[in-house]
PDB file of C-alpha atoms in Angstrom:
ATOM      1  CA  UNK A   1      11.505 -64.940  85.783  1.00  0.00           C
ATOM      2  CA  UNK A   2      14.895 -63.688  84.621  1.00  0.00           C
ATOM      3  CA  UNK A   3      16.505 -67.048  85.263  1.00  0.00           C
ATOM      4  CA  UNK A   4      13.787 -68.751  83.240  1.00  0.00           C
ATOM      5  CA  UNK A   5      14.618 -66.558  80.223  1.00  0.00           C
ATOM      6  CA  UNK A   6      18.368 -66.381  80.845  1.00  0.00           C
ATOM      7  CA  UNK A   7      19.319 -68.135  77.585  1.00  0.00           C
ATOM      8  CA  UNK A   8      17.106 -65.858  75.496  1.00  0.00           C
ATOM      9  CA  UNK A   9      18.454 -62.747  77.216  1.00  0.00           C
ATOM     10  CA  UNK A  10      22.051 -63.813  76.648  1.00  0.00           C
ATOM     11  CA  UNK A  11      21.320 -64.614  72.986  1.00  0.00           C
ATOM     12  CA  UNK A  12      19.837 -61.151  72.518  1.00  0.00           C
ATOM     13  CA  UNK A  13      22.886 -59.490  74.044  1.00  0.00           C
ATOM     14  CA  UNK A  14      25.336 -61.687  72.137  1.00  0.00           C
ATOM     15  CA  UNK A  15      23.659 -61.523  68.712  1.00  0.00           C
ATOM     16  CA  UNK A  16      22.189 -58.034  68.957  1.00  0.00           C
ATOM     17  CA  UNK A  17      18.869 -59.261  67.563  1.00  0.00           C
ATOM     18  CA  UNK A  18      15.520 -58.345  69.097  1.00  0.00           C
ATOM     19  CA  UNK A  19      11.912 -59.146  68.385  1.00  0.00           C
ATOM     20  CA  UNK A  20      10.969 -55.461  68.139  1.00  0.00           C
ATOM     21  CA  UNK A  21       9.776 -55.705  64.524  1.00  0.00           C
ATOM     22  CA  UNK A  22       7.522 -58.644  65.322  1.00  0.00           C
ATOM     23  CA  UNK A  23       6.115 -56.835  68.358  1.00  0.00           C
ATOM     24  CA  UNK A  24       5.456 -53.728  66.242  1.00  0.00           C
ATOM     25  CA  UNK A  25       3.659 -55.810  63.611  1.00  0.00           C
ATOM     26  CA  UNK A  26       1.579 -57.532  66.288  1.00  0.00           C
ATOM     27  CA  UNK A  27       0.656 -54.131  67.696  1.00  0.00           C
ATOM     28  CA  UNK A  28      -0.439 -52.909  64.229  1.00  0.00           C
ATOM     29  CA  UNK A  29      -2.565 -56.018  63.737  1.00  0.00           C
ATOM     30  CA  UNK A  30      -4.236 -55.654  67.132  1.00  0.00           C
ATOM     31  CA  UNK A  31      -5.031 -52.016  66.358  1.00  0.00           C
ATOM     32  CA  UNK A  32      -6.510 -52.976  62.986  1.00  0.00           C
ATOM     33  CA  UNK A  33      -8.628 -55.680  64.612  1.00  0.00           C
ATOM     34  CA  UNK A  34     -10.031 -53.062  66.979  1.00  0.00           C
ATOM     35  CA  UNK A  35     -10.764 -50.782  64.021  1.00  0.00           C
ATOM     36  CA  UNK A  36     -12.405 -53.682  62.177  1.00  0.00           C
ATOM     37  CA  UNK A  37     -15.047 -54.139  64.853  1.00  0.00           C
ATOM     38  CA  UNK A  38     -18.341 -54.523  63.044  1.00  0.00           C
ATOM     39  CA  UNK A  39     -16.982 -56.052  59.849  1.00  0.00           C
ATOM     40  CA  UNK A  40     -19.426 -58.618  58.527  1.00  0.00           C
ATOM     41  CA  UNK A  41     -16.884 -61.350  57.961  1.00  0.00           C
ATOM     42  CA  UNK A  42     -13.375 -62.320  58.977  1.00  0.00           C
ATOM     43  CA  UNK A  43     -12.114 -62.284  55.381  1.00  0.00           C
ATOM     44  CA  UNK A  44     -12.584 -58.513  55.163  1.00  0.00           C
ATOM     45  CA  UNK A  45     -10.568 -58.031  58.337  1.00  0.00           C
ATOM     46  CA  UNK A  46      -7.803 -60.330  57.083  1.00  0.00           C
ATOM     47  CA  UNK A  47      -7.691 -58.443  53.772  1.00  0.00           C
ATOM     48  CA  UNK A  48      -7.361 -55.153  55.647  1.00  0.00           C
ATOM     49  CA  UNK A  49      -4.493 -56.502  57.793  1.00  0.00           C
ATOM     50  CA  UNK A  50      -2.659 -57.859  54.741  1.00  0.00           C
ATOM     51  CA  UNK A  51      -3.118 -54.607  52.834  1.00  0.00           C
ATOM     52  CA  UNK A  52      -1.917 -52.481  55.746  1.00  0.00           C
ATOM     53  CA  UNK A  53       1.095 -54.666  56.557  1.00  0.00           C
ATOM     54  CA  UNK A  54       2.199 -54.932  52.908  1.00  0.00           C
ATOM     55  CA  UNK A  55       3.075 -51.200  52.646  1.00  0.00           C
ATOM     56  CA  UNK A  56       1.326 -51.226  49.273  1.00  0.00           C
ATOM     57  CA  UNK A  57       0.370 -47.722  48.189  1.00  0.00           C
ATOM     58  CA  UNK A  58      -2.902 -47.652  46.274  1.00  0.00           C
ATOM     59  CA  UNK A  59      -3.951 -44.315  44.793  1.00  0.00           C
ATOM     60  CA  UNK A  60      -7.502 -43.544  45.835  1.00  0.00           C
ATOM     61  CA  UNK A  61      -9.931 -41.835  43.464  1.00  0.00           C
ATOM     62  CA  UNK A  62     -10.560 -38.133  44.091  1.00  0.00           C
ATOM     63  CA  UNK A  63      -7.549 -37.938  46.397  1.00  0.00           C
ATOM     64  CA  UNK A  64      -4.989 -36.333  44.082  1.00  0.00           C
ATOM     65  CA  UNK A  65      -4.567 -32.641  44.612  1.00  0.00           C
ATOM     66  CA  UNK A  66      -4.435 -30.393  41.599  1.00  0.00           C
ATOM     67  CA  UNK A  67      -2.016 -27.493  41.827  1.00  0.00           C
ATOM     68  CA  UNK A  68      -3.138 -24.394  39.993  1.00  0.00           C
ATOM     69  CA  UNK A  69      -0.554 -22.007  38.581  1.00  0.00           C
TER      70      UNK A  69
END
């Protein structure tokens, strides 16, 4: 198996580039798909994946804490 991927292994060592970010994103998506079990349609699941992977911070109502003096 190593010989079959020899060129890719050498490229990784030579260039110092890995696919770790892609693997992490794939892992996040798989986790979200598991969480989305029971969604009525695929579009809702896709929207959730896009929202989560975009790092967009949306303030939720009733979630801001008020500090009293």
